[in-house]
Amino acid sequence: MSLKPRAINFEQTWDRLLETVKGVIQLGNVKRKIWNDRFSDVYALCVAFPEPHSNRLYEETKIFLEEHVQALHKDAIQAGDSLLFIYHRHWQKFSRGASYLDQLYSYLNQQFIKRQKMSEADRTFGYSLDTDEEQLMDIGELALDTWKRLMIRPLKKNLHELLLREIHRDRCGEDTNQAVLHSVINSLVDVERYRQKDQVQLYQELFESKLISETGEYYRKESANLLQKHNCSQYMEKVLQRLQEEDLRSRKFLHPSSYNKIMHECQSRMVADHMVFLHGECRNMVRNELLADLSRMYKLLKSVANGLHIMVNDLQEHIKQTGLQAVSSLQGENIHALFVDAILALHSKYTKMICETLGKDKVFTMALDKACAAIVNHRPHQRQPCRSPELLAKYCDTLLKKSAKGVSESEIDDKLQQSILVFRYIDDKDVFQRFYARMLAKRLIHGLSTSMDAEESMINKLKQAFGYEFTNKLHRMFTDIGISEGLNGNFNTFCQTKQVDLGVNFSIYVLTTGSWPLGQSSLTPFAIPQELEQSVSKFEEFYSEKFPGRKLTWLHHLCTGELKLNYLKKSYIVTATTFQMAVLLLFNSQSCLRYSELLENTQLSEKELQKTIQSLLDVKLVESQSQDNLETSVTCSYILNMGYSNKRTKFKITTAVQKDTPQEVEQTHVAVDEDRKLYIQAAIVRIMKARKQLKHSILIQEVISQAKARFSPSISMIKKCIEILIDKQYLERTAASDEYAYIA
C-alpha cells in the first residue's frame, strides 16, 4: 500500500470501516487481514487529498457509539430486576471493545485528536486557542464518555438501588453474584480512567456516598440489637466478626478507595457510638486480667480516635497497685533480692501480656514503664528516702561477691543485665551510684569480688545505660587498683635497693581521694603496731620521693593483715583488721592486758576499741576476766583463750565489722544531699551564665529539666541553692519581682 496521500471516497471507505467497527465493539470475530486493512483505511481517511477526512471520521464514529450505547440502554432498561446482570454483560463487551477500537483509531488519536487536544496545564490556567471549539477525546475516551452519558447517568437511580439491595442481601447471608456486583460497581470508576484526576468522582457521587449512609444505618440497628441480646464480652466478639465480614465484603465488591471509609463507618456505629459502655467494662477486665476480652477490646478501640486512653490508664493503675502490693510486704535479710525479683517478674508478666494480647502497642509499653517507675520510686513515708537505689545496689553487691555460691558467671551476667532494667526506672540514680560505689570500694579493698571481669562488665552496662560521666569514678577506682599493683612492685625494688628488710609481707592500695567514697569522717587516732612501723615509714619515704608534693592519709580502719597464732596446740592463720591485729600483737609481750592499757597502747577512741575487743570476744580468741559491763569498766582485763580451737586452720574475723550499719546508710544519704546541692548550684550558674536574666519560675523549671536524668530535685533545695549563690555573689535579685541576674 502506498503511503502517498490520495483522493478517498469517504462514504465507501466508511461503510467498510463501520462494519469492522461494529464487529470490534461487539467483540465479534474480525479476521486479521480485515483488521489490517481497516488500519489502512483510517490512515487513508486522515491523510486524504486534497482535504483530510479526520474530523468527519471522528463525528461519524461518535454518532455510531451513541446509537450503539442507546440501543444497549434500551435493552437494559427493559430487563427489570435483571438489570445488573444485563448491564454487566454489556459493559464487559463494551469496555473491551472500546479498548480495541482505540487501537484501531490510533493514527487518528495521535495525528488529529492529540494535536487539537488541550493539555492539563491549558485547562488549569484557562488557555485555549478557540473557546467555542469542543474538546476532542481519544476514541477510547469517547467510547467511555458515551457510556457514562447515555448508559450510567440515565440508569443511576436504578443502579444504586439495586446495588444497595444486593449488598444488603449479602450482609444478611443471602447469595449474591460477586462477579456481577464487582463489575458494575467498578465500572463507575473504570469509565473515568482517562481522566487525569478525580477518577472516582462519579463512583462517589452515584454510589459510595449512598452506600456509606446505608451502611451506617444498618450497623446502628445491628449494634443496638446485639447489645440487647449479649453481654460485653459476647458483644465484642460479634462486633469483631461483623467488622471482619464487612472488610471481606468491601474487598469483594468495592473499589479500594472505599475500604477505609466503609470500615470507619462500621467502627463508628458499633464501637465509637458505644464508647461509654465499653470503657465502663474495661476496668473490670483489666482488674481481673481477662486476656481474651482485653484482646478484643484492644482490637476494637485501637482504630477509634482517643479510644485507648481509658484502657491504657486502667492498665497502668492496675500494674502499679499490683506491684506496690507485691513489694510492700517484703521483709527479711534477703529483701534486696526479693525486691528486684518482684520488679523483674512483674515487668516480664505484663510485657508478655502486652506482646501477646495488646499487639505490642507502644502506648501500653509506655504505661508499663510509668507503672514500674511509680513502683520503684514509691516512698511509704514522704519524709523518708526511697529505698530502691539502696536495695538494687545491695542486689548487685550480692551477685558480685564471692559469697554468691552455685551461680555460674553467665548466670551472674544475665542477672546483672536484668538489674539494669530496674536501674532505668530509678529516679534517684545518684543515690544508687553512691551506694554502688561504696559497696564496690569494699569489694575491691577487701578482695571480695567474685570476678574482676564481672565487675568491669557491670560498670560497662551502667555506662551504656546512663553515660560515661555516671561511671567515671567507678572506672577510676579500677585504675587505682591497677596502679597500686605497680607501686607495690616499685616499693619492693626500693627496699632491695636500700637493703631494708621489713620483716613482713607488706602491700598497699593508694586510692585517689575524689574517686573513692571512703571519706575521712570515720578516721580515728591510732598508734601503729611496732611490727608495722618500719614498713609504713619506708613506704612514706618511697612515695614522697616518687611523688613529691602528694599527701598520704592512712585509712587504718580499712586495712587487714594476717597473723599466725603459734601459742595454741596447732597453728592458725587469722585474717584480721588492723585494729584487731594491734590488740592481738600486744599479747606478745603480756599475757594479761587491762582495758586502760589497750586504750593507751592503741590510742583508739573508746568506741572503736570497744567494738574491736567485742569482735575478738565474739570469736573467742580473747576472754574477759571480769563480768562488768565492757562500756563502763576501765579496770576490765583480757587474756588470750589458750584453749581456743577451730576446725579451719585459716579463717577471718573481719566479717562483723564489714556489715553496713544504719549510720553508714545515713551518711551515704547525707553525702548524696551534699552532692546534689553542688550539682544544683553548678546547674544554676550554667543556666544564668547563658541567659543572664531569668524569672524565678523559669529558673526552677530549667534546673529540674537538667537534673531529672540524675535525680528529682525538690523545689525547697533549689531555693536554698539560689540563696547560697546570692550570698556567694554569683546571682543578684533585679528590680523586677521574682527575677535574678547573673553577676559576671
XYZ file of C-alpha atoms in Angstrom:
744
model
C 0.000 0.000 0.000
C 1.221 3.449 -0.918
C 1.551 5.976 1.913
C 1.191 8.872 -0.527
C -1.958 10.992 0.160
C -4.656 10.416 -2.465
C -8.298 11.171 -3.103
C -10.630 8.985 -0.997
C -14.367 8.322 -1.325
C -15.419 8.789 2.300
C -18.831 7.044 2.043
C -17.420 3.855 0.530
C -14.471 3.731 2.952
C -16.659 4.493 5.983
C -19.118 1.742 5.032
C -16.298 -0.793 5.053
C -14.837 0.629 8.252
C -18.219 0.759 10.015
C -18.781 -2.949 9.509
C -15.466 -3.699 11.208
C -16.150 -1.124 13.963
C -19.427 -2.906 14.757
C -17.601 -6.215 14.955
C -14.895 -4.780 17.232
C -17.273 -3.050 19.678
C -19.318 -6.280 19.960
C -16.181 -8.446 20.283
C -17.013 -10.207 17.034
C -14.639 -12.392 15.003
C -12.646 -9.895 12.940
C -10.056 -11.524 10.747
C -6.513 -10.209 10.885
C -6.429 -9.282 7.162
C -9.577 -7.195 7.544
C -8.197 -5.678 10.774
C -5.032 -4.620 8.965
C -6.975 -3.244 6.014
C -9.134 -1.105 8.331
C -5.951 0.329 9.848
C -5.044 1.389 6.317
C -8.499 2.877 5.803
C -8.218 5.011 8.951
C -4.804 6.202 7.780
C -6.060 6.922 4.268
C -9.011 8.979 5.554
C -6.714 11.005 7.854
C -4.275 11.900 5.007
C -6.796 12.141 2.145
C -6.107 14.611 -0.724
C -6.996 17.419 -1.144
C -8.717 17.608 2.320
C -8.277 15.026 5.146
C -11.476 13.434 6.435
C -10.271 13.259 10.080
C -12.993 15.467 11.512
C -15.783 13.686 9.632
C -14.403 10.298 10.658
C -14.446 11.413 14.281
C -18.036 12.668 14.061
C -19.324 9.526 12.319
C -17.649 7.322 14.904
C -19.178 9.401 17.689
C -22.660 9.042 16.153
C -22.193 5.288 15.860
C -21.098 4.950 19.506
C -24.035 6.985 20.744
C -26.531 4.914 18.732
C -24.918 1.696 19.929
C -24.989 2.685 23.629
C -28.588 3.920 23.318
C -29.555 0.532 21.968
C -27.809 -1.197 24.880
C -29.516 1.172 27.316
C -32.915 0.328 25.857
C -32.165 -3.368 26.302
C -31.012 -2.836 29.899
C -33.976 -0.713 30.956
C -36.362 -3.473 29.864
C -34.518 -6.067 31.987
C -36.247 -5.127 35.272
C -34.673 -6.997 38.223
C -32.101 -8.479 35.855
C -30.737 -5.028 35.126
C -27.432 -5.614 36.923
C -26.785 -8.813 35.019
C -27.639 -7.260 31.617
C -25.582 -4.150 32.471
C -22.651 -6.337 33.495
C -22.823 -8.351 30.256
C -22.988 -5.263 28.032
C -20.242 -3.464 29.998
C -17.843 -6.381 29.737
C -18.180 -6.393 25.946
C -18.258 -2.639 25.501
C -15.254 -1.840 27.739
C -13.052 -4.410 25.988
C -14.354 -3.426 22.566
C -13.644 0.256 23.326
C -10.004 -0.541 24.082
C -9.669 -2.453 20.758
C -11.397 0.364 18.948
C -8.948 2.825 20.445
C -6.111 0.770 18.926
C -7.822 0.715 15.529
C -8.080 4.505 15.567
C -4.513 5.002 16.884
C -3.456 7.128 13.875
C -6.488 9.415 14.277
C -5.773 9.690 18.016
C -2.132 10.634 17.536
C -2.235 12.846 14.440
C -5.597 14.595 14.634
C -7.068 14.423 18.142
C -3.846 14.799 20.050
C -2.910 17.988 18.189
C -6.221 19.627 18.964
C -6.485 18.321 22.492
C -5.899 20.795 25.330
C -3.240 19.801 27.797
C -3.962 19.578 31.504
C -1.899 22.727 32.018
C -4.030 24.548 29.410
C -7.168 23.600 31.268
C -5.690 24.567 34.599
C -4.637 28.037 33.511
C -7.654 28.620 31.237
C -5.703 28.827 27.964
C -7.448 27.863 24.677
C -6.992 28.732 21.056
C -10.737 28.651 20.423
C -13.097 28.711 23.352
C -16.055 27.628 21.220
C -14.303 24.550 19.957
C -15.421 21.283 21.575
C -12.678 19.465 23.467
C -11.851 16.313 21.484
C -11.160 12.938 23.107
C -9.320 9.839 22.012
C -11.694 7.252 20.565
C -11.313 5.048 23.659
C -12.115 8.005 25.884
C -15.014 8.958 23.626
C -16.469 5.466 23.955
C -16.293 5.501 27.755
C -17.669 9.027 27.925
C -20.581 7.968 25.731
C -21.239 5.026 28.057
C -21.248 7.378 31.043
C -23.636 9.882 29.417
C -26.055 7.510 27.763
C -25.935 4.426 29.993
C -24.841 5.240 33.540
C -26.466 8.619 34.099
C -29.954 7.568 32.863
C -29.743 4.391 34.982
C -28.135 5.874 38.091
C -31.245 5.588 40.319
C -31.917 2.001 39.245
C -28.260 1.064 39.576
C -27.614 2.346 43.081
C -30.917 0.955 44.414
C -30.212 -2.492 43.016
C -26.572 -2.402 44.164
C -27.518 -1.407 47.716
C -30.168 -4.118 47.764
C -27.689 -6.773 46.707
C -25.128 -5.667 49.289
C -27.819 -5.727 51.973
C -28.721 -9.266 50.900
C -25.061 -10.248 51.222
C -24.954 -8.787 54.768
C -27.988 -10.862 55.627
C -26.248 -14.016 54.426
C -28.131 -14.445 51.167
C -26.413 -15.470 47.928
C -25.255 -12.742 45.547
C -23.364 -12.769 42.264
C -19.957 -11.441 43.263
C -18.659 -11.085 39.695
C -21.664 -9.031 38.574
C -21.640 -6.708 41.597
C -17.893 -6.142 41.399
C -18.083 -5.444 37.664
C -20.993 -2.990 37.896
C -19.558 -1.086 40.857
C -16.073 -0.807 39.420
C -17.456 0.269 36.019
C -18.274 3.583 37.725
C -14.545 4.072 38.223
C -13.255 2.407 35.050
C -15.411 4.611 32.877
C -13.442 7.620 34.172
C -9.992 6.116 33.813
C -9.000 8.539 31.043
C -9.255 11.482 33.470
C -6.033 12.824 34.953
C -7.600 13.365 38.371
C -10.869 12.787 40.248
C -11.253 9.375 38.660
C -13.544 8.247 41.499
C -15.786 11.327 41.434
C -18.601 9.598 39.544
C -18.264 6.491 41.725
C -18.511 8.571 44.890
C -21.400 10.658 43.604
C -23.609 7.844 42.294
C -22.845 5.044 44.724
C -20.257 5.437 47.523
C -21.952 8.247 49.469
C -25.271 6.365 49.466
C -23.547 3.120 50.462
C -21.814 4.772 53.426
C -25.084 6.258 54.633
C -26.893 2.927 54.291
C -24.017 1.095 55.999
C -24.132 3.446 58.994
C -27.868 2.955 59.399
C -27.597 -0.836 59.095
C -24.883 -1.155 61.759
C -26.564 1.338 64.071
C -29.540 -1.016 64.235
C -27.294 -4.091 64.341
C -25.261 -2.803 67.321
C -28.418 -1.899 69.267
C -29.792 -5.392 68.618
C -26.560 -7.093 69.708
C -26.339 -5.057 72.934
C -29.810 -6.160 73.954
C -29.037 -9.843 73.494
C -25.409 -10.158 74.663
C -23.048 -9.128 77.436
C -19.941 -7.045 76.729
C -17.648 -9.984 76.004
C -20.105 -11.549 73.577
C -20.858 -8.156 72.021
C -17.178 -7.532 71.280
C -16.835 -10.982 69.734
C -19.845 -10.359 67.492
C -18.606 -6.879 66.505
C -15.189 -8.210 65.533
C -16.912 -10.853 63.443
C -19.072 -8.205 61.733
C -16.059 -5.992 61.056
C -14.155 -8.899 59.551
C -17.109 -9.780 57.336
C -17.524 -6.172 56.221
C -13.830 -5.880 55.401
C -14.063 -9.018 53.267
C -17.258 -7.707 51.632
C -15.572 -4.414 50.752
C -12.703 -6.226 49.093
C -15.096 -8.455 47.155
C -17.305 -5.716 45.754
C -15.928 -2.206 46.167
C -13.191 -0.024 44.772
C -10.099 0.150 47.058
C -10.758 3.835 47.791
C -13.868 2.778 49.766
C -12.268 0.195 52.059
C -11.251 2.544 54.867
C -14.388 4.678 54.598
C -16.733 1.714 54.984
C -14.701 0.267 57.872
C -14.615 3.666 59.577
C -18.400 3.910 59.324
C -18.822 0.412 60.789
C -16.444 1.163 63.647
C -18.146 4.480 64.351
C -21.598 2.909 64.637
C -20.597 -0.272 66.500
C -17.683 0.975 68.624
C -17.410 4.766 68.834
C -21.143 5.222 69.460
C -20.904 2.825 72.438
C -17.583 4.047 73.846
C -19.017 4.858 77.289
C -20.319 1.308 77.656
C -17.031 -0.275 76.500
C -14.892 1.966 78.722
C -17.142 1.149 81.672
C -16.475 -2.572 81.207
C -12.775 -2.094 80.565
C -11.708 -1.547 84.191
C -13.178 -4.840 85.376
C -11.441 -6.699 82.521
C -8.098 -5.138 83.412
C -8.529 -5.771 87.135
C -9.323 -9.451 86.569
C -6.807 -9.730 83.694
C -9.336 -11.258 81.296
C -6.862 -11.626 78.458
C -9.279 -12.782 75.741
C -11.643 -9.885 76.457
C -8.777 -7.410 76.649
C -7.517 -8.580 73.279
C -10.961 -7.999 71.748
C -11.296 -4.646 73.472
C -7.911 -3.542 72.132
C -8.755 -4.561 68.567
C -11.978 -2.564 68.729
C -10.658 0.569 70.429
C -7.310 0.988 68.660
C -8.885 2.253 65.442
C -11.136 4.816 67.197
C -9.803 8.270 67.971
C -8.928 8.511 71.710
C -10.355 5.051 72.153
C -7.461 3.523 74.083
C -6.698 6.198 76.687
C -9.074 4.798 79.354
C -7.777 1.272 78.796
C -4.172 2.477 78.991
C -4.826 4.383 82.231
C -6.658 1.431 83.794
C -3.833 -0.967 82.919
C -1.199 1.446 84.233
C -3.025 1.850 87.548
C -3.594 -1.914 87.824
C 0.104 -2.686 87.264
C 1.070 -0.012 89.783
C -1.247 -1.314 92.506
C -0.264 -4.928 91.842
C 3.429 -4.019 92.077
C 3.071 -1.919 95.228
C 1.159 -4.738 96.883
C 3.914 -7.192 95.922
C 6.842 -5.098 97.223
C 5.226 -3.567 100.302
C 5.102 -6.902 102.133
C 8.760 -7.821 101.540
C 10.845 -8.392 104.672
C 13.941 -10.181 105.882
C 17.685 -10.187 105.300
C 17.192 -11.011 101.617
C 14.795 -8.141 100.926
C 17.023 -6.664 98.196
C 16.900 -9.856 96.113
C 13.162 -10.275 96.716
C 12.562 -6.668 95.657
C 14.483 -6.918 92.375
C 12.978 -10.322 91.567
C 9.480 -8.955 92.225
C 10.014 -5.988 89.859
C 11.506 -8.204 87.143
C 8.693 -10.774 87.480
C 6.091 -8.002 87.270
C 7.744 -6.462 84.208
C 8.105 -9.841 82.493
C 4.468 -10.782 83.169
C 2.970 -7.595 81.751
C 5.445 -7.361 78.889
C 4.275 -10.805 77.807
C 0.670 -9.673 78.211
C 1.257 -6.581 76.050
C 3.031 -8.620 73.355
C 0.513 -11.460 73.181
C -2.725 -9.649 73.989
C -2.313 -5.970 73.145
C -0.441 -6.126 69.851
C 2.880 -4.823 71.231
C 1.316 -1.354 71.175
C 3.761 1.341 72.297
C 1.160 3.156 74.384
C 0.815 0.115 76.652
C 4.585 -0.304 76.820
C 4.825 3.317 77.946
C 2.100 2.681 80.532
C 4.080 -0.308 81.842
C 7.204 1.850 82.113
C 5.329 4.559 84.022
C 3.785 1.992 86.373
C 7.146 0.323 87.056
C 8.751 3.714 87.651
C 5.991 4.574 90.145
C 6.540 1.258 91.971
C 10.324 1.544 92.063
C 10.265 5.165 93.253
C 7.405 4.772 95.724
C 8.012 6.159 99.210
C 5.843 4.708 102.004
C 6.656 7.830 104.001
C 7.359 11.079 102.181
C 9.978 12.219 104.683
C 11.996 9.032 104.282
C 14.231 8.442 101.235
C 13.251 5.860 98.626
C 14.969 2.533 99.370
C 15.026 1.216 95.806
C 18.516 2.578 94.896
C 19.998 1.033 98.052
C 18.232 -2.314 97.508
C 19.349 -2.518 93.881
C 22.947 -1.716 94.872
C 22.816 -4.474 97.521
C 21.395 -6.877 94.934
C 24.325 -6.181 92.608
C 26.734 -6.420 95.548
C 25.385 -9.855 96.454
C 25.853 -11.112 92.903
C 29.368 -9.721 92.570
C 30.652 -11.003 95.908
C 32.476 -14.287 96.268
C 29.688 -15.415 98.571
C 27.423 -15.966 95.519
C 27.807 -19.752 95.546
C 26.364 -22.112 92.991
C 25.910 -19.400 90.379
C 27.863 -19.503 87.114
C 29.420 -16.417 85.544
C 26.903 -16.465 82.703
C 24.006 -16.552 85.200
C 25.554 -13.659 87.133
C 25.925 -11.684 83.907
C 22.293 -12.362 82.959
C 21.033 -11.237 86.357
C 23.183 -8.109 86.243
C 21.798 -7.334 82.787
C 18.267 -7.704 84.155
C 19.113 -5.406 87.061
C 19.811 -2.631 84.532
C 16.094 -2.723 83.734
C 15.304 -1.793 87.347
C 18.090 0.813 87.305
C 16.474 2.592 84.345
C 13.297 3.132 86.376
C 15.086 4.673 89.371
C 14.712 8.445 89.624
C 17.448 8.926 92.238
C 20.249 7.422 90.193
C 22.816 9.413 92.161
C 21.757 7.551 95.339
C 22.297 4.222 93.585
C 25.661 5.441 92.333
C 26.770 6.382 95.858
C 25.689 3.053 97.373
C 27.125 1.045 94.493
C 30.439 2.907 94.662
C 30.708 2.335 98.438
C 29.992 -1.390 98.069
C 32.364 -1.660 95.104
C 35.073 0.007 97.198
C 34.663 -2.610 99.936
C 34.780 -5.442 97.411
C 37.951 -4.109 95.799
C 39.756 -3.246 99.039
C 38.913 -6.473 100.830
C 39.268 -8.685 97.731
C 35.674 -9.862 97.866
C 34.849 -9.646 94.141
C 33.900 -12.915 92.516
C 35.486 -11.761 89.264
C 37.126 -8.549 88.088
C 35.701 -9.235 84.630
C 32.188 -9.316 86.100
C 32.862 -6.056 87.945
C 34.058 -4.341 84.795
C 31.176 -5.785 82.772
C 28.665 -4.319 85.231
C 30.290 -0.893 85.067
C 30.149 -1.023 81.257
C 26.444 -1.885 81.462
C 25.866 1.145 83.680
C 27.862 3.315 81.271
C 25.727 2.177 78.324
C 22.561 2.871 80.321
C 23.499 6.276 81.718
C 26.693 7.534 80.125
C 30.389 7.851 80.865
C 30.057 10.631 83.423
C 27.973 8.371 85.672
C 30.677 5.669 85.792
C 33.747 7.910 85.586
C 34.638 7.491 89.270
C 33.929 3.760 89.150
C 36.413 3.379 86.289
C 38.920 5.439 88.260
C 38.615 3.019 91.184
C 39.619 0.173 88.896
C 42.522 2.233 87.605
C 43.756 2.873 91.142
C 43.807 -0.859 91.895
C 45.942 -1.489 88.812
C 48.304 1.392 89.622
C 48.670 0.137 93.195
C 49.941 -3.234 91.958
C 52.685 -1.417 90.077
C 53.529 0.710 93.140
C 53.921 -2.414 95.284
C 56.441 -3.799 92.803
C 58.342 -0.493 92.746
C 58.309 -0.363 96.557
C 59.808 -3.850 96.814
C 62.562 -2.765 94.400
C 63.110 0.356 96.522
C 63.533 -1.772 99.668
C 66.011 -4.080 97.938
C 67.993 -1.077 96.704
C 68.082 0.378 100.230
C 68.835 -3.084 101.627
C 65.889 -2.833 104.031
C 64.281 -5.964 105.436
C 60.739 -5.156 106.511
C 60.245 -8.499 108.248
C 56.669 -8.747 106.999
C 54.857 -9.050 103.675
C 53.557 -5.533 103.090
C 51.273 -4.304 100.291
C 49.168 -1.188 99.929
C 46.416 0.405 97.842
C 46.929 4.072 97.002
C 43.488 5.460 96.272
C 42.517 8.795 94.726
C 40.619 10.846 97.308
C 37.983 12.216 94.906
C 37.151 8.865 93.289
C 36.594 6.632 96.311
C 33.528 7.099 98.535
C 35.531 6.470 101.687
C 35.744 9.899 103.262
C 37.812 10.795 106.286
C 34.997 11.366 108.756
C 35.477 7.854 110.181
C 39.210 8.306 110.811
C 40.221 7.605 114.398
C 43.548 8.137 116.205
C 45.649 5.016 116.016
C 49.119 4.007 117.095
C 50.616 1.697 114.504
C 51.910 -1.570 115.962
C 55.674 -1.645 116.377
C 55.885 -4.563 113.925
C 54.496 -2.328 111.117
C 56.190 0.977 111.896
C 59.200 0.394 109.642
C 57.024 -0.702 106.701
C 54.826 2.401 106.976
C 57.714 4.838 107.356
C 59.658 3.314 104.443
C 56.639 3.438 102.177
C 56.056 7.093 103.057
C 59.730 7.758 102.231
C 59.399 5.892 98.921
C 56.177 7.663 97.970
C 57.414 11.148 98.802
C 60.474 10.573 96.588
C 58.371 9.287 93.716
C 55.542 11.832 94.033
C 56.813 14.922 95.845
C 54.012 17.195 96.979
C 51.399 14.475 97.389
C 49.979 13.725 100.804
C 49.184 10.244 102.084
C 46.331 9.716 104.514
C 46.296 6.258 106.050
C 42.883 4.640 106.310
C 43.730 2.145 109.019
C 40.086 1.171 109.572
C 40.072 -0.399 106.084
C 43.360 -2.283 106.443
C 43.669 -6.003 107.088
C 46.526 -8.302 107.955
C 47.304 -11.956 108.508
C 48.567 -13.254 111.864
C 49.925 -16.677 112.610
C 48.850 -17.987 116.031
C 51.640 -20.135 117.477
C 50.547 -20.302 121.128
C 47.888 -22.962 120.623
C 48.140 -26.725 120.134
C 48.071 -26.188 116.378
C 48.887 -23.182 114.262
C 46.169 -20.945 112.804
C 46.352 -18.176 110.231
C 43.892 -15.408 111.022
C 42.844 -12.539 108.762
C 42.001 -9.535 110.940
C 41.543 -5.799 110.725
C 44.469 -3.565 111.643
C 42.768 -2.632 114.922
C 42.180 -6.287 115.834
C 45.738 -7.100 114.845
C 47.089 -4.274 117.010
C 45.225 -5.634 120.063
C 46.372 -9.226 119.476
C 50.009 -8.207 118.923
C 50.074 -6.611 122.398
C 49.701 -10.117 123.866
C 53.181 -10.980 122.513
C 54.698 -9.167 125.500
C 51.988 -9.644 128.144
C 49.595 -12.435 128.864
C 47.006 -10.193 130.528
C 46.070 -6.654 129.498
C 43.735 -4.169 131.151
C 41.312 -2.065 129.138
C 43.248 1.075 130.064
C 46.481 -0.456 128.772
C 44.845 -1.383 125.459
C 43.476 2.151 125.189
C 46.866 3.681 125.880
C 48.846 1.429 123.554
C 46.480 1.547 120.563
C 45.325 5.171 121.096
C 41.998 4.217 119.571
C 38.820 6.010 120.536
C 36.882 4.213 123.252
C 34.010 3.461 120.858
C 36.342 1.905 118.266
C 38.325 -0.028 120.862
C 35.183 -1.432 122.470
C 33.917 -2.574 119.070
C 37.286 -4.200 118.297
C 37.504 -6.017 121.636
C 33.918 -7.180 121.303
C 34.680 -8.726 117.888
C 37.602 -10.672 119.453
C 35.387 -11.806 122.337
C 32.711 -12.928 119.855
C 35.112 -15.287 118.060
C 36.528 -16.393 121.457
C 40.161 -15.590 120.683
C 40.184 -13.348 123.771
C 38.458 -13.846 127.118
C 37.400 -11.288 129.672
C 38.394 -11.749 133.337
C 35.598 -9.527 134.553
C 31.806 -9.757 134.312
C 31.440 -5.973 134.392
C 29.883 -4.030 131.576
C 32.532 -3.504 128.929
C 31.478 0.044 128.162
C 31.777 1.320 131.739
C 34.571 -0.769 133.186
C 38.014 0.746 132.799
C 39.631 -1.913 135.008
C 38.450 -4.886 132.965
C 41.270 -7.260 131.966
C 41.619 -9.584 128.986
C 43.653 -12.693 128.305
C 44.180 -14.956 125.340
C 41.968 -18.028 125.160
C 44.609 -20.729 125.390
C 42.028 -23.444 124.771
C 40.805 -21.981 121.508
C 40.172 -24.458 118.706
C 38.695 -24.201 115.223
C 38.019 -26.763 112.516
C 39.509 -24.374 109.980
C 43.200 -23.519 110.193
C 42.672 -20.352 108.170
C 39.755 -18.045 108.915
C 38.645 -14.405 109.051
C 37.366 -12.346 111.945
C 36.569 -9.280 109.856
C 33.029 -10.173 108.819
C 31.340 -8.486 111.741
C 32.913 -5.122 111.101
C 32.167 -5.198 107.360
C 28.401 -5.178 107.699
C 26.618 -1.952 106.815
C 25.362 -0.022 109.798
C 22.394 2.358 109.889
C 24.904 5.147 110.493
C 26.736 4.319 107.247
C 23.460 4.300 105.315
C 22.544 7.639 106.831
C 25.987 9.038 105.993
C 25.512 7.920 102.388
C 22.227 9.793 102.097
C 23.787 12.881 103.691
C 26.673 12.718 101.195
C 24.156 12.425 98.337
C 22.338 15.539 99.570
C 25.596 17.472 99.652
C 26.466 16.340 96.127
C 23.009 17.370 94.951
C 23.404 20.857 96.348
C 26.672 21.277 94.467
C 25.139 19.846 91.282
C 22.158 22.207 91.508
C 24.392 25.190 92.170
C 26.508 24.323 89.131
C 23.358 23.930 87.023
C 22.026 27.314 88.172
C 25.314 29.017 87.321
C 25.371 27.377 83.864
C 21.805 28.446 83.143
C 22.222 32.007 84.400
C 25.541 32.470 82.638
C 23.819 31.622 79.339
C 20.553 33.520 79.969
C 21.886 36.474 82.040
C 18.435 37.267 83.493
C 15.662 34.840 84.323
C 12.358 34.688 86.166
C 12.276 32.565 89.329
C 9.718 30.053 87.987
C 11.567 29.609 84.685
C 14.880 29.073 86.501
C 13.257 26.401 88.694
C 11.935 24.568 85.624
C 15.302 24.764 83.836
C 17.108 23.287 86.855
C 14.560 20.468 87.191
C 14.908 19.736 83.476
C 18.704 19.465 83.700
C 18.731 17.395 86.889
C 15.846 14.992 86.202
C 18.053 12.430 84.457
C 20.172 12.116 87.613
C 17.650 12.786 90.402
C 14.403 14.622 91.120
C 15.356 17.842 92.932
C 12.934 19.352 95.418
C 11.810 22.953 94.988
C 12.977 23.792 98.516
C 16.507 22.547 97.784
C 16.675 24.616 94.576
C 15.567 27.712 96.502
C 18.247 27.128 99.133
C 20.886 26.792 96.421
C 19.725 30.061 94.837
C 20.120 31.791 98.202
C 23.609 30.295 98.608
C 24.637 31.603 95.177
C 23.245 35.043 96.015
C 25.343 35.024 99.204
C 28.369 33.954 97.151
C 27.625 36.850 94.754
C 27.058 34.684 91.683
C 23.476 35.978 91.396
C 21.528 39.033 92.425
C 17.872 39.980 92.533
C 16.768 42.508 89.946
C 14.347 45.384 90.441
C 11.624 43.249 88.861
C 9.852 40.844 91.171
C 10.894 37.170 91.110
C 13.798 37.728 88.743
C 17.523 37.007 89.045
C 20.532 38.345 87.185
C 23.910 36.708 86.688
C 26.895 38.641 88.052
C 29.817 38.221 85.647
